mmCIF file of C-alpha atoms in Angstrom:
data_model
loop_
_atom_site.group_PDB
_atom_site.id
_atom_site.type_symbol
_atom_site.label_atom_id
_atom_site.label_comp_id
_atom_site.label_asym_id
_atom_site.label_seq_id
_atom_site.Cartn_x
_atom_site.Cartn_y
_atom_site.Cartn_z
ATOM 1 C CA MET B 165 0.311 0.196 -0.108
ATOM 2 C CA LEU B 166 0.929 3.789 -0.163
ATOM 3 C CA THR B 167 2.607 5.573 2.125
ATOM 4 C CA ARG B 168 2.632 9.180 3.581
ATOM 5 C CA SER B 169 5.717 9.722 1.384
ATOM 6 C CA GLN B 170 4.955 8.559 -1.921
ATOM 7 C CA LEU B 171 3.124 10.650 -4.507
ATOM 8 C CA GLU B 172 0.196 9.004 -6.071
ATOM 9 C CA PHE B 173 0.378 8.280 -9.930
ATOM 10 C CA LEU B 174 -1.957 11.097 -10.459
ATOM 11 C CA GLN B 175 0.315 13.600 -8.988
ATOM 12 C CA VAL B 176 3.270 12.328 -10.731
ATOM 13 C CA ASN B 177 1.930 12.291 -14.133
ATOM 14 C CA ILE B 178 0.612 15.971 -13.517
ATOM 15 C CA LEU B 179 3.934 17.433 -12.592
ATOM 16 C CA ILE B 180 5.618 15.830 -15.455
ATOM 17 C CA ILE B 181 3.016 17.913 -17.809
ATOM 18 C CA ILE B 182 3.182 21.065 -15.501
ATOM 19 C CA THR B 183 7.107 20.840 -16.268
ATOM 20 C CA LEU B 184 6.606 20.421 -19.780
ATOM 21 C CA VAL B 185 4.345 23.037 -20.222
ATOM 22 C CA GLU B 186 6.606 25.695 -18.263
ATOM 23 C CA ILE B 187 9.673 24.426 -19.736
ATOM 24 C CA GLU B 188 7.559 24.956 -23.222
ATOM 25 C CA LEU B 189 6.146 28.840 -21.972
ATOM 26 C CA ILE B 190 10.018 29.543 -20.385
ATOM 27 C CA LEU B 191 11.705 28.729 -23.973
ATOM 28 C CA GLY B 192 8.568 30.628 -25.685
ATOM 29 C CA THR B 193 8.948 33.840 -24.060
ATOM 30 C CA ILE B 194 12.812 33.975 -23.203
ATOM 31 C CA PRO B 195 13.385 35.618 -26.499
ATOM 32 C CA ASN B 196 12.627 39.808 -26.833
ATOM 33 C CA HIS B 197 10.362 38.459 -29.562
ATOM 34 C CA PRO B 198 8.234 35.398 -28.110
ATOM 35 C CA ILE B 199 7.834 32.437 -29.986
ATOM 36 C CA VAL B 200 4.507 32.876 -30.584
ATOM 37 C CA ARG B 201 3.685 29.126 -31.951
ATOM 38 C CA LEU B 202 5.451 27.459 -29.124
ATOM 39 C CA CYS B 203 3.859 29.340 -26.512
ATOM 40 C CA ALA B 204 0.769 28.060 -28.220
ATOM 41 C CA MET B 205 1.706 24.656 -28.059
ATOM 42 C CA PRO B 206 0.861 23.857 -24.120
ATOM 43 C CA SER B 207 -2.315 22.496 -24.593
ATOM 44 C CA ALA B 208 -1.446 19.801 -27.466
ATOM 45 C CA THR B 209 1.846 19.102 -25.481
ATOM 46 C CA ILE B 210 -1.024 18.188 -22.367
ATOM 47 C CA CYS B 211 -2.837 15.634 -25.240
ATOM 48 C CA PHE B 212 0.496 14.445 -26.707
ATOM 49 C CA TYR B 213 1.922 13.053 -23.224
ATOM 50 C CA LEU B 214 -2.062 12.108 -21.927
ATOM 51 C CA GLY B 215 -2.039 10.385 -25.136
ATOM 52 C CA PHE B 216 1.145 8.044 -24.987
ATOM 53 C CA LEU B 217 0.475 7.327 -21.347
ATOM 54 C CA SER B 218 -3.006 5.978 -22.336
ATOM 55 C CA ILE B 219 -2.087 3.935 -25.190
ATOM 56 C CA GLY B 220 1.228 2.766 -23.548
ATOM 57 C CA SER B 221 -0.476 1.578 -20.207
ATOM 58 C CA ALA B 222 -3.045 0.053 -22.303
ATOM 59 C CA ILE B 223 -0.863 -1.900 -24.675
ATOM 60 C CA LEU B 224 1.561 -2.656 -21.480
ATOM 61 C CA THR B 225 -1.912 -4.081 -19.450
ATOM 62 C CA MET B 226 -2.388 -6.162 -22.276
ATOM 63 C CA GLN B 227 0.865 -7.556 -22.947
ATOM 64 C CA GLY B 228 0.630 -8.598 -18.988
ATOM 65 C CA LYS B 229 4.212 -6.782 -18.460
ATOM 66 C CA LYS B 230 5.103 -6.146 -14.513
ATOM 67 C CA LEU B 231 4.741 -2.761 -13.031
ATOM 68 C CA PRO B 232 8.817 -1.663 -12.959
ATOM 69 C CA PHE B 233 7.211 1.089 -9.772
ATOM 70 C CA ASN B 234 4.386 1.367 -7.637
ATOM 71 C CA MET B 235 1.089 2.777 -9.891
ATOM 72 C CA SER B 236 -0.799 4.237 -6.499
ATOM 73 C CA SER B 237 -1.641 1.467 -4.839
ATOM 74 C CA THR B 238 -0.815 -1.461 -7.680
ATOM 75 C CA GLU B 239 2.354 -2.263 -6.111
ATOM 76 C CA LYS B 240 6.018 -2.808 -7.972
ATOM 77 C CA GLY B 241 5.861 -6.200 -9.574
ATOM 78 C CA GLN B 242 2.300 -6.649 -9.803
ATOM 79 C CA PRO B 243 0.505 -6.760 -13.198
ATOM 80 C CA TRP B 244 0.128 -3.337 -15.531
ATOM 81 C CA LYS B 245 -2.667 -1.871 -15.308
ATOM 82 C CA PRO B 246 -4.283 1.204 -17.511
ATOM 83 C CA ALA B 247 -3.180 4.570 -16.408
ATOM 84 C CA LEU B 248 -6.974 5.551 -16.083
ATOM 85 C CA LEU B 249 -7.922 2.789 -13.582
ATOM 86 C CA ALA B 250 -4.900 4.782 -11.359
ATOM 87 C CA PHE B 251 -6.329 8.200 -12.215
ATOM 88 C CA ILE B 252 -9.537 7.119 -10.939
ATOM 89 C CA GLU B 253 -8.433 5.400 -8.053
ATOM 90 C CA ASP B 254 -6.232 8.571 -7.354
ATOM 91 C CA ALA B 255 -9.006 11.252 -7.976
ATOM 92 C CA GLY B 256 -11.452 9.464 -5.787
ATOM 93 C CA CYS B 257 -9.502 8.584 -2.888
ATOM 94 C CA ILE B 258 -7.592 11.876 -2.763
ATOM 95 C CA GLU B 259 -9.472 14.774 -4.477
ATOM 96 C CA GLY B 260 -12.636 12.827 -4.001
ATOM 97 C CA GLN B 261 -12.073 12.444 -0.405
ATOM 98 C CA GLY B 262 -13.459 8.698 -0.491
ATOM 99 C CA GLY B 263 -10.263 7.650 1.168
ATOM 100 C CA VAL B 264 -8.724 4.292 1.373
ATOM 101 C CA GLU B 265 -12.034 2.492 1.102
ATOM 102 C CA TYR B 266 -12.855 4.020 -2.327
ATOM 103 C CA ARG B 267 -9.209 2.897 -3.444
ATOM 104 C CA LYS B 268 -9.982 -0.647 -2.321
ATOM 105 C CA GLN B 269 -13.471 -0.805 -3.959
ATOM 106 C CA VAL B 270 -12.012 0.679 -7.179
ATOM 107 C CA LEU B 271 -9.618 -2.277 -7.392
ATOM 108 C CA LYS B 272 -11.816 -4.623 -5.538
ATOM 109 C CA ARG B 273 -14.586 -4.056 -8.959
ATOM 110 C CA TYR B 274 -11.775 -3.739 -11.480
ATOM 111 C CA ASP B 275 -10.664 -7.118 -10.091
ATOM 112 C CA ALA B 276 -13.652 -8.848 -9.842
ATOM 113 C CA SER B 277 -15.752 -7.500 -13.059
ATOM 114 C CA PRO B 278 -14.660 -8.252 -16.946
ATOM 115 C CA ARG B 279 -16.996 -5.733 -18.058
ATOM 116 C CA PHE B 280 -15.466 -2.944 -15.811
ATOM 117 C CA ARG B 281 -11.718 -3.848 -17.487
ATOM 118 C CA SER B 282 -13.248 -3.774 -20.511
ATOM 119 C CA LEU B 283 -14.800 -0.564 -19.778
ATOM 120 C CA ILE B 284 -11.320 0.760 -18.746
ATOM 121 C CA MET B 285 -9.459 -0.507 -21.677
ATOM 122 C CA ALA B 286 -11.615 1.093 -24.468
ATOM 123 C CA LEU B 287 -11.702 4.250 -22.860
ATOM 124 C CA SER B 288 -7.962 4.026 -22.357
ATOM 125 C CA TRP B 289 -7.989 3.509 -26.165
ATOM 126 C CA ILE B 290 -10.484 6.177 -27.096
ATOM 127 C CA TRP B 291 -9.198 9.062 -25.019
ATOM 128 C CA GLY B 292 -5.313 7.690 -26.225
ATOM 129 C CA ILE B 293 -6.052 7.724 -29.296
ATOM 130 C CA GLY B 294 -8.089 10.902 -29.080
ATOM 131 C CA PHE B 295 -5.432 12.906 -27.213
ATOM 132 C CA ILE B 296 -3.161 11.843 -29.980
ATOM 133 C CA CYS B 297 -5.492 12.887 -33.065
ATOM 134 C CA ILE B 298 -6.260 16.333 -31.868
ATOM 135 C CA ALA B 299 -2.599 17.073 -30.492
ATOM 136 C CA ILE B 300 -1.858 16.338 -34.076
ATOM 137 C CA VAL B 301 -4.488 18.319 -35.342
ATOM 138 C CA SER B 302 -3.743 21.081 -33.250
ATOM 139 C CA THR B 303 -0.135 21.322 -33.849
ATOM 140 C CA VAL B 304 -0.382 21.165 -37.486
ATOM 141 C CA LEU B 305 -3.098 24.226 -37.197
ATOM 142 C CA ILE B 306 -0.752 26.238 -35.097
ATOM 143 C CA MET B 307 2.362 25.817 -37.525
ATOM 144 C CA GLU B 308 -0.172 26.699 -40.884
ATOM 145 C CA LEU B 309 -2.505 29.418 -39.437
ATOM 146 C CA THR B 310 -1.234 33.013 -38.614
ATOM 147 C CA GLU B 311 0.425 33.175 -35.673
ATOM 148 C CA GLU B 312 -2.197 35.057 -33.877
ATOM 149 C CA VAL B 313 -4.818 32.578 -34.766
ATOM 150 C CA GLY B 314 -2.697 29.678 -34.382
ATOM 151 C CA PHE B 315 -2.449 30.551 -30.628
ATOM 152 C CA GLY B 316 -5.906 30.540 -30.254
ATOM 153 C CA VAL B 317 -6.115 27.221 -31.914
ATOM 154 C CA GLY B 318 -3.487 26.101 -29.999
ATOM 155 C CA TRP B 319 -4.874 26.995 -26.339
ATOM 156 C CA GLY B 320 -8.862 26.492 -27.188
ATOM 157 C CA LEU B 321 -9.250 23.516 -30.035
ATOM 158 C CA PRO B 322 -7.756 20.812 -27.423
ATOM 159 C CA TRP B 323 -9.953 21.890 -24.591
ATOM 160 C CA LEU B 324 -13.144 22.258 -27.051
ATOM 161 C CA TRP B 325 -12.590 18.744 -27.799
ATOM 162 C CA ALA B 326 -11.882 17.472 -24.598
ATOM 163 C CA ALA B 327 -15.430 19.115 -23.473
ATOM 164 C CA GLY B 328 -17.026 17.143 -26.141
ATOM 165 C CA TRP B 329 -15.345 13.689 -25.539
ATOM 166 C CA ALA B 330 -16.306 14.304 -22.051
ATOM 167 C CA ILE B 331 -20.088 14.280 -23.022
ATOM 168 C CA LEU B 332 -19.624 11.490 -24.971
ATOM 169 C CA THR B 333 -18.120 9.365 -22.878
ATOM 170 C CA VAL B 334 -20.642 10.017 -20.040
ATOM 171 C CA PHE B 335 -22.996 8.508 -22.381
ATOM 172 C CA PHE B 336 -20.800 5.722 -23.335
ATOM 173 C CA VAL B 337 -20.185 4.702 -19.887
ATOM 174 C CA ASN B 338 -23.757 4.811 -18.634
ATOM 175 C CA ASN B 339 -24.407 2.371 -21.562
ATOM 176 C CA ARG B 340 -21.910 -0.292 -20.811
ATOM 177 C CA LEU B 341 -22.591 0.162 -17.212
ATOM 178 C CA ASN B 342 -26.497 -0.215 -17.810
ATOM 179 C CA LYS B 343 -25.481 -3.833 -19.771
ATOM 180 C CA GLU B 344 -23.596 -4.728 -16.573
ATOM 181 C CA ARG B 345 -26.328 -4.036 -14.545
ATOM 182 C CA ASP B 346 -28.796 -6.081 -17.084
ATOM 183 C CA GLU B 347 -26.674 -8.938 -17.009
#
């Protein structure tokens, strides 16, 4: 189990994302004339990172690889689980104040329910591929449009996409959970 001195998987990944975004913004604003296209990239960078994390963890889960580190409450040496599961576990336990009991129940459900495991895996792929696609589209638009328009598109488009994807996810998850309940 996790000790107080360890960071949660979600916290570690947020720290990495913030570091990447800060590096882009610092490098983009150091020159006398800021590099506007670089300063427009943080949202796309977040999407690239989360996309590769989601897809990579899904692949490692499918291959049955062992964790080389603790992933929230899943200890080093245990079979890999999707990053999304760790994010749900951490967000509900810490940010949602569900505590250790919430964490245990999520993992218990994951271990007991093939439908729930399938749902988490499907969401990992759906969000992972979606993140990569929107990151690519945003990057191309940032580089091809005028600096001013590209800047707005770079900061706004990934967030608009994520809002729409989140709404679709709610319907998808409700549908899958209803099917599980009916069985």
